[in-house]
XYZ file of C-alpha atoms in Angstrom:
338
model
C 0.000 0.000 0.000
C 0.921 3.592 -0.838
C 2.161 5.634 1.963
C 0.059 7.929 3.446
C 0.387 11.435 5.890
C -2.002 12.732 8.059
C -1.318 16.299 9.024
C -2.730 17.643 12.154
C -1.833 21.695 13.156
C -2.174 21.982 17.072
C -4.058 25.416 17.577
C -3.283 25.683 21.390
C -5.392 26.622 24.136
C -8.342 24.676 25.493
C -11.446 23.406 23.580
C -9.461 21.571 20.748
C -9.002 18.210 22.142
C -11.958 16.462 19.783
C -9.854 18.032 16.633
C -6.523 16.159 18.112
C -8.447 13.028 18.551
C -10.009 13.273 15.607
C -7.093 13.748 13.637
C -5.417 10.443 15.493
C -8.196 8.516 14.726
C -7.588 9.364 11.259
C -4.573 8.397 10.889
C -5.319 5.128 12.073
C -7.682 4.370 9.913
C -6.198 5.174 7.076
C -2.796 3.631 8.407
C -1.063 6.658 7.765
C 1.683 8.530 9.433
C 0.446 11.547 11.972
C 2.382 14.821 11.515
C 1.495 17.306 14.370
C 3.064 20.426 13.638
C 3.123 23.448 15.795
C 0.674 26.137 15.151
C 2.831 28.848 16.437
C 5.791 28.486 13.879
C 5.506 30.741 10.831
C 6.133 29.699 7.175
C 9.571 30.876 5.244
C 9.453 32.452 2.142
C 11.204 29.758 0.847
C 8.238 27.561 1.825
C 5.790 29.694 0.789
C 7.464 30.247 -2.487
C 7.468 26.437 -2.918
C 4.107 26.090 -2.355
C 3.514 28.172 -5.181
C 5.184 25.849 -7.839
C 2.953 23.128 -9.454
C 3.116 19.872 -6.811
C 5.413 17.223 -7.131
C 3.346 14.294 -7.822
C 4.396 10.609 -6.335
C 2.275 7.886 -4.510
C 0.407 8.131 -1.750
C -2.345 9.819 0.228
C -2.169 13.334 2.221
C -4.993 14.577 4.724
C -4.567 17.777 6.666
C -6.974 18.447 9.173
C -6.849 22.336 9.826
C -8.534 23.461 12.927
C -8.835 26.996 10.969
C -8.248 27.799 7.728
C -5.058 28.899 7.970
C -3.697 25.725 8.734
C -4.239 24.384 5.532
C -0.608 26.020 4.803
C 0.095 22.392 6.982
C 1.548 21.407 2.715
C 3.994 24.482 2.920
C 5.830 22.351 6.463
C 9.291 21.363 5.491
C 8.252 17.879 6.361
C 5.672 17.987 3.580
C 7.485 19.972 0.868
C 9.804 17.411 1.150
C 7.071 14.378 -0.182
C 5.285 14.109 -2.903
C 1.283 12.722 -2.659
C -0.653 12.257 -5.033
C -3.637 13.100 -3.489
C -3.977 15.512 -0.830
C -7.271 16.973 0.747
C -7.988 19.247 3.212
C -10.428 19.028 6.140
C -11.600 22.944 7.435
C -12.764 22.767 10.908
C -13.744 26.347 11.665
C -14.857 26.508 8.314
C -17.330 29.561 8.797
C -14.247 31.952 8.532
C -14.541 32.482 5.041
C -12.260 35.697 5.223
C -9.663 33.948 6.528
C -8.974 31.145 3.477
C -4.960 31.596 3.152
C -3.180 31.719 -0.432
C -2.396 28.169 -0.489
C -5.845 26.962 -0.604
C -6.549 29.350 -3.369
C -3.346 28.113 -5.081
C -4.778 25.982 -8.103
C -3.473 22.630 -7.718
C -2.018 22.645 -3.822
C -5.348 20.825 -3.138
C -7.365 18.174 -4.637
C -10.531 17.872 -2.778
C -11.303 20.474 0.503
C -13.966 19.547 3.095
C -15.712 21.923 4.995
C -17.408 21.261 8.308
C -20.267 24.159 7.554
C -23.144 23.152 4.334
C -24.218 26.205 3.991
C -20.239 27.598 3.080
C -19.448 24.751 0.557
C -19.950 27.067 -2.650
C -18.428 29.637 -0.791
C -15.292 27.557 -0.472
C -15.595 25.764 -3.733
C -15.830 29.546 -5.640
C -12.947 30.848 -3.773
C -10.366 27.729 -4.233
C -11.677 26.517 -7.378
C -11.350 23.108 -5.624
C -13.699 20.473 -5.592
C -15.199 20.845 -2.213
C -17.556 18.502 -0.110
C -19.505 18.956 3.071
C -17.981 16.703 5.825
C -19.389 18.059 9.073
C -18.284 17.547 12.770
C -18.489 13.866 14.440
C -17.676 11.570 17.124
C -16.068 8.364 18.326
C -19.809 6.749 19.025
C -18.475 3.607 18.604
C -15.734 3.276 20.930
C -16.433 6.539 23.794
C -20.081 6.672 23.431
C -22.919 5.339 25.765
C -26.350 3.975 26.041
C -25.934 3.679 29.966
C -28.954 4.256 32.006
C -27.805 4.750 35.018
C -27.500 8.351 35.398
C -27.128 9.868 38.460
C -26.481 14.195 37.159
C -29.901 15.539 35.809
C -27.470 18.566 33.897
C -24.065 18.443 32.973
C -22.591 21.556 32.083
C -20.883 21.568 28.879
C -18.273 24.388 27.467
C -19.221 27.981 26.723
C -22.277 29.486 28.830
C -23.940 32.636 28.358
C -24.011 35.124 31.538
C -26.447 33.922 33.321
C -25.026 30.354 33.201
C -21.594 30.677 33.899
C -21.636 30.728 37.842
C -21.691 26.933 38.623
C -22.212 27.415 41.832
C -25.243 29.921 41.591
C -26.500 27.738 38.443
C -26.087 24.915 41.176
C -27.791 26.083 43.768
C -30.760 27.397 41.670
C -31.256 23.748 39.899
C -31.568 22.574 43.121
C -34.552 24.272 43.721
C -35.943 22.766 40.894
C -35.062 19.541 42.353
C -32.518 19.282 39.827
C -28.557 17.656 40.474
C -26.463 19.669 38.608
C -22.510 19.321 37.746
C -20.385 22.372 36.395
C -17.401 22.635 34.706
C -15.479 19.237 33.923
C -11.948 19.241 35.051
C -9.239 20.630 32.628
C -6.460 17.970 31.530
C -3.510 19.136 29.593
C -3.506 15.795 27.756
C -6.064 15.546 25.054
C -6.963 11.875 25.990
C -7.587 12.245 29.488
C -9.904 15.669 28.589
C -11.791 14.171 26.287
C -12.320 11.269 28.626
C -13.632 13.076 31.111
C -16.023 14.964 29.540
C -17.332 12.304 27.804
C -17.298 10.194 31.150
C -19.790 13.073 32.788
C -21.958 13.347 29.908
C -22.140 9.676 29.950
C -23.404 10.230 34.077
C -26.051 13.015 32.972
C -29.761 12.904 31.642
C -29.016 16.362 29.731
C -26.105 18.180 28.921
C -26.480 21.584 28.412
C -25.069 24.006 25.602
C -25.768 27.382 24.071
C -24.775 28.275 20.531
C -22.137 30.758 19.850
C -24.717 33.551 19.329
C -26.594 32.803 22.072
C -23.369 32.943 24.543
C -20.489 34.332 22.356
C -17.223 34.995 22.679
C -14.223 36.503 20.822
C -13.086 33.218 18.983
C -16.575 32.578 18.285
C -18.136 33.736 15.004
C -20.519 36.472 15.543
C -23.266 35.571 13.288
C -22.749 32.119 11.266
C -23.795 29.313 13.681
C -22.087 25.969 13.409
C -22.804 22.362 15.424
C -19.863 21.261 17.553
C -18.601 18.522 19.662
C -20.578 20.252 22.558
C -23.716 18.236 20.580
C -21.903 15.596 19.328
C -20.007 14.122 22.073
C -23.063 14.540 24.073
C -24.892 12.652 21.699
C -22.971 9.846 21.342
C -22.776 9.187 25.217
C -26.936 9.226 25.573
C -27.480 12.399 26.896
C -29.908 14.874 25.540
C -28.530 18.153 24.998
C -31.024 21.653 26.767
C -30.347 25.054 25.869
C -30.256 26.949 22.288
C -28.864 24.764 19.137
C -27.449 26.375 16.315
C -29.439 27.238 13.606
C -27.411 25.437 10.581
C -28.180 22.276 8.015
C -26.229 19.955 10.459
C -28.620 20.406 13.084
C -31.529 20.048 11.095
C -30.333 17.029 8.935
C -28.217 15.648 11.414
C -29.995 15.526 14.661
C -33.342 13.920 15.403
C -36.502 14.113 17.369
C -35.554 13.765 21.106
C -32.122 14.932 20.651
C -32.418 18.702 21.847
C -34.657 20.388 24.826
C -34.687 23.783 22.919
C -35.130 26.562 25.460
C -36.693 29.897 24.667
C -34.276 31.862 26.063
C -30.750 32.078 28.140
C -33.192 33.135 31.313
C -31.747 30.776 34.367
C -34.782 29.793 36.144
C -37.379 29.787 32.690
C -34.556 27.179 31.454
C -34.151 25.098 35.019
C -37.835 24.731 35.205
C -38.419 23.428 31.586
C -35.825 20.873 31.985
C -37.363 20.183 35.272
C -40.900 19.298 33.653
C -38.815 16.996 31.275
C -37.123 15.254 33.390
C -40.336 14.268 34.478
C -40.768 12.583 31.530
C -37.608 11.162 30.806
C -37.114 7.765 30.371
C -33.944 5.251 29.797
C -34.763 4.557 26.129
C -33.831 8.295 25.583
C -30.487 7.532 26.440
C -30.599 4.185 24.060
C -32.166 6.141 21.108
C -29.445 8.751 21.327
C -26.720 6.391 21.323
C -28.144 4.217 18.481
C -28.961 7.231 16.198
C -25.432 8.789 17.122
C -23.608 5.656 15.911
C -25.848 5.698 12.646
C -25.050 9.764 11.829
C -22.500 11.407 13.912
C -19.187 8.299 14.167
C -16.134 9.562 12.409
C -16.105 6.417 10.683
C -18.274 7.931 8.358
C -16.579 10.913 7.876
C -13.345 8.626 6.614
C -15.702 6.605 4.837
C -16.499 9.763 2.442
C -12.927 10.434 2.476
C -12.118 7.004 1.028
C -14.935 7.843 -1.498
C -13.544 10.392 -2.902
C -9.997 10.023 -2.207
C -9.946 6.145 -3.523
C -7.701 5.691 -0.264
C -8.795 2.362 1.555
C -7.446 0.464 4.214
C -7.983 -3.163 5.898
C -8.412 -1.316 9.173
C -11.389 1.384 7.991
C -13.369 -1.770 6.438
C -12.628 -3.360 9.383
C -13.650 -0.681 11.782
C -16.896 0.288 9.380
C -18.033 -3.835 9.382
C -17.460 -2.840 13.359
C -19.633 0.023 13.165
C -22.611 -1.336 11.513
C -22.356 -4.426 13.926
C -23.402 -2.023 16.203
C -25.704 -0.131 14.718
C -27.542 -3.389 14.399
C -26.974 -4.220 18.108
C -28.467 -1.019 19.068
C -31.168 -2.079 17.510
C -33.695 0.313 15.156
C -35.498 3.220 16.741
Protein backbone atom coordinates (compact mmCIF):
# COMPACT_ATOMS: atom_id res chain seq x y z
CA UNK A 1 0.00 0.00 0.00
CA UNK A 2 0.92 3.59 -0.84
CA UNK A 3 2.16 5.63 1.96
CA UNK A 4 0.06 7.93 3.45
CA UNK A 5 0.39 11.44 5.89
CA UNK A 6 -2.00 12.73 8.06
CA UNK A 7 -1.32 16.30 9.02
CA UNK A 8 -2.73 17.64 12.15
CA UNK A 9 -1.83 21.70 13.16
CA UNK A 10 -2.17 21.98 17.07
CA UNK A 11 -4.06 25.42 17.58
CA UNK A 12 -3.28 25.68 21.39
CA UNK A 13 -5.39 26.62 24.14
CA UNK A 14 -8.34 24.68 25.49
CA UNK A 15 -11.45 23.41 23.58
CA UNK A 16 -9.46 21.57 20.75
CA UNK A 17 -9.00 18.21 22.14
CA UNK A 18 -11.96 16.46 19.78
CA UNK A 19 -9.85 18.03 16.63
CA UNK A 20 -6.52 16.16 18.11
CA UNK A 21 -8.45 13.03 18.55
CA UNK A 22 -10.01 13.27 15.61
CA UNK A 23 -7.09 13.75 13.64
CA UNK A 24 -5.42 10.44 15.49
CA UNK A 25 -8.20 8.52 14.73
CA UNK A 26 -7.59 9.36 11.26
CA UNK A 27 -4.57 8.40 10.89
CA UNK A 28 -5.32 5.13 12.07
CA UNK A 29 -7.68 4.37 9.91
CA UNK A 30 -6.20 5.17 7.08
CA UNK A 31 -2.80 3.63 8.41
CA UNK A 32 -1.06 6.66 7.77
CA UNK A 33 1.68 8.53 9.43
CA UNK A 34 0.45 11.55 11.97
CA UNK A 35 2.38 14.82 11.51
CA UNK A 36 1.50 17.31 14.37
CA UNK A 37 3.06 20.43 13.64
CA UNK A 38 3.12 23.45 15.79
CA UNK A 39 0.67 26.14 15.15
CA UNK A 40 2.83 28.85 16.44
CA UNK A 41 5.79 28.49 13.88
CA UNK A 42 5.51 30.74 10.83
CA UNK A 43 6.13 29.70 7.18
CA UNK A 44 9.57 30.88 5.24
CA UNK A 45 9.45 32.45 2.14
CA UNK A 46 11.20 29.76 0.85
CA UNK A 47 8.24 27.56 1.83
CA UNK A 48 5.79 29.69 0.79
CA UNK A 49 7.46 30.25 -2.49
CA UNK A 50 7.47 26.44 -2.92
CA UNK A 51 4.11 26.09 -2.36
CA UNK A 52 3.51 28.17 -5.18
CA UNK A 53 5.18 25.85 -7.84
CA UNK A 54 2.95 23.13 -9.45
CA UNK A 55 3.12 19.87 -6.81
CA UNK A 56 5.41 17.22 -7.13
CA UNK A 57 3.35 14.29 -7.82
CA UNK A 58 4.40 10.61 -6.34
CA UNK A 59 2.27 7.89 -4.51
CA UNK A 60 0.41 8.13 -1.75
CA UNK A 61 -2.34 9.82 0.23
CA UNK A 62 -2.17 13.33 2.22
CA UNK A 63 -4.99 14.58 4.72
CA UNK A 64 -4.57 17.78 6.67
CA UNK A 65 -6.97 18.45 9.17
CA UNK A 66 -6.85 22.34 9.83
CA UNK A 67 -8.53 23.46 12.93
CA UNK A 68 -8.83 27.00 10.97
CA UNK A 69 -8.25 27.80 7.73
CA UNK A 70 -5.06 28.90 7.97
CA UNK A 71 -3.70 25.73 8.73
CA UNK A 72 -4.24 24.38 5.53
CA UNK A 73 -0.61 26.02 4.80
CA UNK A 74 0.09 22.39 6.98
CA UNK A 75 1.55 21.41 2.71
CA UNK A 76 3.99 24.48 2.92
CA UNK A 77 5.83 22.35 6.46
CA UNK A 78 9.29 21.36 5.49
CA UNK A 79 8.25 17.88 6.36
CA UNK A 80 5.67 17.99 3.58
CA UNK A 81 7.49 19.97 0.87
CA UNK A 82 9.80 17.41 1.15
CA UNK A 83 7.07 14.38 -0.18
CA UNK A 84 5.29 14.11 -2.90
CA UNK A 85 1.28 12.72 -2.66
CA UNK A 86 -0.65 12.26 -5.03
CA UNK A 87 -3.64 13.10 -3.49
CA UNK A 88 -3.98 15.51 -0.83
CA UNK A 89 -7.27 16.97 0.75
CA UNK A 90 -7.99 19.25 3.21
CA UNK A 91 -10.43 19.03 6.14
CA UNK A 92 -11.60 22.94 7.43
CA UNK A 93 -12.76 22.77 10.91
CA UNK A 94 -13.74 26.35 11.66
CA UNK A 95 -14.86 26.51 8.31
CA UNK A 96 -17.33 29.56 8.80
CA UNK A 97 -14.25 31.95 8.53
CA UNK A 98 -14.54 32.48 5.04
CA UNK A 99 -12.26 35.70 5.22
CA UNK A 100 -9.66 33.95 6.53
CA UNK A 101 -8.97 31.15 3.48
CA UNK A 102 -4.96 31.60 3.15
CA UNK A 103 -3.18 31.72 -0.43
CA UNK A 104 -2.40 28.17 -0.49
CA UNK A 105 -5.85 26.96 -0.60
CA UNK A 106 -6.55 29.35 -3.37
CA UNK A 107 -3.35 28.11 -5.08
CA UNK A 108 -4.78 25.98 -8.10
CA UNK A 109 -3.47 22.63 -7.72
CA UNK A 110 -2.02 22.64 -3.82
CA UNK A 111 -5.35 20.82 -3.14
CA UNK A 112 -7.36 18.17 -4.64
CA UNK A 113 -10.53 17.87 -2.78
CA UNK A 114 -11.30 20.47 0.50
CA UNK A 115 -13.97 19.55 3.10
CA UNK A 116 -15.71 21.92 4.99
CA UNK A 117 -17.41 21.26 8.31
CA UNK A 118 -20.27 24.16 7.55
CA UNK A 119 -23.14 23.15 4.33
CA UNK A 120 -24.22 26.21 3.99
CA UNK A 121 -20.24 27.60 3.08
CA UNK A 122 -19.45 24.75 0.56
CA UNK A 123 -19.95 27.07 -2.65
CA UNK A 124 -18.43 29.64 -0.79
CA UNK A 125 -15.29 27.56 -0.47
CA UNK A 126 -15.59 25.76 -3.73
CA UNK A 127 -15.83 29.55 -5.64
CA UNK A 128 -12.95 30.85 -3.77
CA UNK A 129 -10.37 27.73 -4.23
CA UNK A 130 -11.68 26.52 -7.38
CA UNK A 131 -11.35 23.11 -5.62
CA UNK A 132 -13.70 20.47 -5.59
CA UNK A 133 -15.20 20.85 -2.21
CA UNK A 134 -17.56 18.50 -0.11
CA UNK A 135 -19.50 18.96 3.07
CA UNK A 136 -17.98 16.70 5.83
CA UNK A 137 -19.39 18.06 9.07
CA UNK A 138 -18.28 17.55 12.77
CA UNK A 139 -18.49 13.87 14.44
CA UNK A 140 -17.68 11.57 17.12
CA UNK A 141 -16.07 8.36 18.33
CA UNK A 142 -19.81 6.75 19.03
CA UNK A 143 -18.48 3.61 18.60
CA UNK A 144 -15.73 3.28 20.93
CA UNK A 145 -16.43 6.54 23.79
CA UNK A 146 -20.08 6.67 23.43
CA UNK A 147 -22.92 5.34 25.76
CA UNK A 148 -26.35 3.97 26.04
CA UNK A 149 -25.93 3.68 29.97
CA UNK A 150 -28.95 4.26 32.01
CA UNK A 151 -27.80 4.75 35.02
CA UNK A 152 -27.50 8.35 35.40
CA UNK A 153 -27.13 9.87 38.46
CA UNK A 154 -26.48 14.20 37.16
CA UNK A 155 -29.90 15.54 35.81
CA UNK A 156 -27.47 18.57 33.90
CA UNK A 157 -24.06 18.44 32.97
CA UNK A 158 -22.59 21.56 32.08
CA UNK A 159 -20.88 21.57 28.88
CA UNK A 160 -18.27 24.39 27.47
CA UNK A 161 -19.22 27.98 26.72
CA UNK A 162 -22.28 29.49 28.83
CA UNK A 163 -23.94 32.64 28.36
CA UNK A 164 -24.01 35.12 31.54
CA UNK A 165 -26.45 33.92 33.32
CA UNK A 166 -25.03 30.35 33.20
CA UNK A 167 -21.59 30.68 33.90
CA UNK A 168 -21.64 30.73 37.84
CA UNK A 169 -21.69 26.93 38.62
CA UNK A 170 -22.21 27.42 41.83
CA UNK A 171 -25.24 29.92 41.59
CA UNK A 172 -26.50 27.74 38.44
CA UNK A 173 -26.09 24.91 41.18
CA UNK A 174 -27.79 26.08 43.77
CA UNK A 175 -30.76 27.40 41.67
CA UNK A 176 -31.26 23.75 39.90
CA UNK A 177 -31.57 22.57 43.12
CA UNK A 178 -34.55 24.27 43.72
CA UNK A 179 -35.94 22.77 40.89
CA UNK A 180 -35.06 19.54 42.35
CA UNK A 181 -32.52 19.28 39.83
CA UNK A 182 -28.56 17.66 40.47
CA UNK A 183 -26.46 19.67 38.61
CA UNK A 184 -22.51 19.32 37.75
CA UNK A 185 -20.39 22.37 36.39
CA UNK A 186 -17.40 22.63 34.71
CA UNK A 187 -15.48 19.24 33.92
CA UNK A 188 -11.95 19.24 35.05
CA UNK A 189 -9.24 20.63 32.63
CA UNK A 190 -6.46 17.97 31.53
CA UNK A 191 -3.51 19.14 29.59
CA UNK A 192 -3.51 15.80 27.76
CA UNK A 193 -6.06 15.55 25.05
CA UNK A 194 -6.96 11.87 25.99
CA UNK A 195 -7.59 12.24 29.49
CA UNK A 196 -9.90 15.67 28.59
CA UNK A 197 -11.79 14.17 26.29
CA UNK A 198 -12.32 11.27 28.63
CA UNK A 199 -13.63 13.08 31.11
CA UNK A 200 -16.02 14.96 29.54
CA UNK A 201 -17.33 12.30 27.80
CA UNK A 202 -17.30 10.19 31.15
CA UNK A 203 -19.79 13.07 32.79
CA UNK A 204 -21.96 13.35 29.91
CA UNK A 205 -22.14 9.68 29.95
CA UNK A 206 -23.40 10.23 34.08
CA UNK A 207 -26.05 13.01 32.97
CA UNK A 208 -29.76 12.90 31.64
CA UNK A 209 -29.02 16.36 29.73
CA UNK A 210 -26.10 18.18 28.92
CA UNK A 211 -26.48 21.58 28.41
CA UNK A 212 -25.07 24.01 25.60
CA UNK A 213 -25.77 27.38 24.07
CA UNK A 214 -24.77 28.28 20.53
CA UNK A 215 -22.14 30.76 19.85
CA UNK A 216 -24.72 33.55 19.33
CA UNK A 217 -26.59 32.80 22.07
CA UNK A 218 -23.37 32.94 24.54
CA UNK A 219 -20.49 34.33 22.36
CA UNK A 220 -17.22 35.00 22.68
CA UNK A 221 -14.22 36.50 20.82
CA UNK A 222 -13.09 33.22 18.98
CA UNK A 223 -16.58 32.58 18.29
CA UNK A 224 -18.14 33.74 15.00
CA UNK A 225 -20.52 36.47 15.54
CA UNK A 226 -23.27 35.57 13.29
CA UNK A 227 -22.75 32.12 11.27
CA UNK A 228 -23.80 29.31 13.68
CA UNK A 229 -22.09 25.97 13.41
CA UNK A 230 -22.80 22.36 15.42
CA UNK A 231 -19.86 21.26 17.55
CA UNK A 232 -18.60 18.52 19.66
CA UNK A 233 -20.58 20.25 22.56
CA UNK A 234 -23.72 18.24 20.58
CA UNK A 235 -21.90 15.60 19.33
CA UNK A 236 -20.01 14.12 22.07
CA UNK A 237 -23.06 14.54 24.07
CA UNK A 238 -24.89 12.65 21.70
CA UNK A 239 -22.97 9.85 21.34
CA UNK A 240 -22.78 9.19 25.22
CA UNK A 241 -26.94 9.23 25.57
CA UNK A 242 -27.48 12.40 26.90
CA UNK A 243 -29.91 14.87 25.54
CA UNK A 244 -28.53 18.15 25.00
CA UNK A 245 -31.02 21.65 26.77
CA UNK A 246 -30.35 25.05 25.87
CA UNK A 247 -30.26 26.95 22.29
CA UNK A 248 -28.86 24.76 19.14
CA UNK A 249 -27.45 26.37 16.31
CA UNK A 250 -29.44 27.24 13.61
CA UNK A 251 -27.41 25.44 10.58
CA UNK A 252 -28.18 22.28 8.02
CA UNK A 253 -26.23 19.95 10.46
CA UNK A 254 -28.62 20.41 13.08
CA UNK A 255 -31.53 20.05 11.09
CA UNK A 256 -30.33 17.03 8.93
CA UNK A 257 -28.22 15.65 11.41
CA UNK A 258 -30.00 15.53 14.66
CA UNK A 259 -33.34 13.92 15.40
CA UNK A 260 -36.50 14.11 17.37
CA UNK A 261 -35.55 13.77 21.11
CA UNK A 262 -32.12 14.93 20.65
CA UNK A 263 -32.42 18.70 21.85
CA UNK A 264 -34.66 20.39 24.83
CA UNK A 265 -34.69 23.78 22.92
CA UNK A 266 -35.13 26.56 25.46
CA UNK A 267 -36.69 29.90 24.67
CA UNK A 268 -34.28 31.86 26.06
CA UNK A 269 -30.75 32.08 28.14
CA UNK A 270 -33.19 33.13 31.31
CA UNK A 271 -31.75 30.78 34.37
CA UNK A 272 -34.78 29.79 36.14
CA UNK A 273 -37.38 29.79 32.69
CA UNK A 274 -34.56 27.18 31.45
CA UNK A 275 -34.15 25.10 35.02
CA UNK A 276 -37.83 24.73 35.21
CA UNK A 277 -38.42 23.43 31.59
CA UNK A 278 -35.83 20.87 31.98
CA UNK A 279 -37.36 20.18 35.27
CA UNK A 280 -40.90 19.30 33.65
CA UNK A 281 -38.82 17.00 31.27
CA UNK A 282 -37.12 15.25 33.39
CA UNK A 283 -40.34 14.27 34.48
CA UNK A 284 -40.77 12.58 31.53
CA UNK A 285 -37.61 11.16 30.81
CA UNK A 286 -37.11 7.76 30.37
CA UNK A 287 -33.94 5.25 29.80
CA UNK A 288 -34.76 4.56 26.13
CA UNK A 289 -33.83 8.29 25.58
CA UNK A 290 -30.49 7.53 26.44
CA UNK A 291 -30.60 4.19 24.06
CA UNK A 292 -32.17 6.14 21.11
CA UNK A 293 -29.44 8.75 21.33
CA UNK A 294 -26.72 6.39 21.32
CA UNK A 295 -28.14 4.22 18.48
CA UNK A 296 -28.96 7.23 16.20
CA UNK A 297 -25.43 8.79 17.12
CA UNK A 298 -23.61 5.66 15.91
CA UNK A 299 -25.85 5.70 12.65
CA UNK A 300 -25.05 9.76 11.83
CA UNK A 301 -22.50 11.41 13.91
CA UNK A 302 -19.19 8.30 14.17
CA UNK A 303 -16.13 9.56 12.41
CA UNK A 304 -16.11 6.42 10.68
CA UNK A 305 -18.27 7.93 8.36
CA UNK A 306 -16.58 10.91 7.88
CA UNK A 307 -13.35 8.63 6.61
CA UNK A 308 -15.70 6.61 4.84
CA UNK A 309 -16.50 9.76 2.44
CA UNK A 310 -12.93 10.43 2.48
CA UNK A 311 -12.12 7.00 1.03
CA UNK A 312 -14.93 7.84 -1.50
CA UNK A 313 -13.54 10.39 -2.90
CA UNK A 314 -10.00 10.02 -2.21
CA UNK A 315 -9.95 6.14 -3.52
CA UNK A 316 -7.70 5.69 -0.26
CA UNK A 317 -8.79 2.36 1.56
CA UNK A 318 -7.45 0.46 4.21
CA UNK A 319 -7.98 -3.16 5.90
CA UNK A 320 -8.41 -1.32 9.17
CA UNK A 321 -11.39 1.38 7.99
CA UNK A 322 -13.37 -1.77 6.44
CA UNK A 323 -12.63 -3.36 9.38
CA UNK A 324 -13.65 -0.68 11.78
CA UNK A 325 -16.90 0.29 9.38
CA UNK A 326 -18.03 -3.83 9.38
CA UNK A 327 -17.46 -2.84 13.36
CA UNK A 328 -19.63 0.02 13.16
CA UNK A 329 -22.61 -1.34 11.51
CA UNK A 330 -22.36 -4.43 13.93
CA UNK A 331 -23.40 -2.02 16.20
CA UNK A 332 -25.70 -0.13 14.72
CA UNK A 333 -27.54 -3.39 14.40
CA UNK A 334 -26.97 -4.22 18.11
CA UNK A 335 -28.47 -1.02 19.07
CA UNK A 336 -31.17 -2.08 17.51
CA UNK A 337 -33.70 0.31 15.16
CA UNK A 338 -35.50 3.22 16.74
Amino acid sequence: MTAATVYYTDNGGRGWATVELQARLMARLFEADLVRLDASGGYSKAALAAGLLPRRRASGFALVIAPAPAHLNAVLSAHALRRAHEFVAGWVVDSFWTERIPRIARHRGAFDHLFVTDAELVDVWRTSTGTATTWLPFASDVLDHGSAGTDRPVDLQRIGRMPATWDDDRQVGARAESHGLRYAGRTQFFADPLDNQRGLLQAASRAVFTVAFSNTAAPAEYTHPNHEYLTGRWTDSLACGAVVAGIAPRCQATRELLWDGALLELESVDLDQGLAAVRSARDHWTPDSARRNYAMALQRLDWRRRAEVISTVSGRSTPTLIAELARLELAITEAGPW
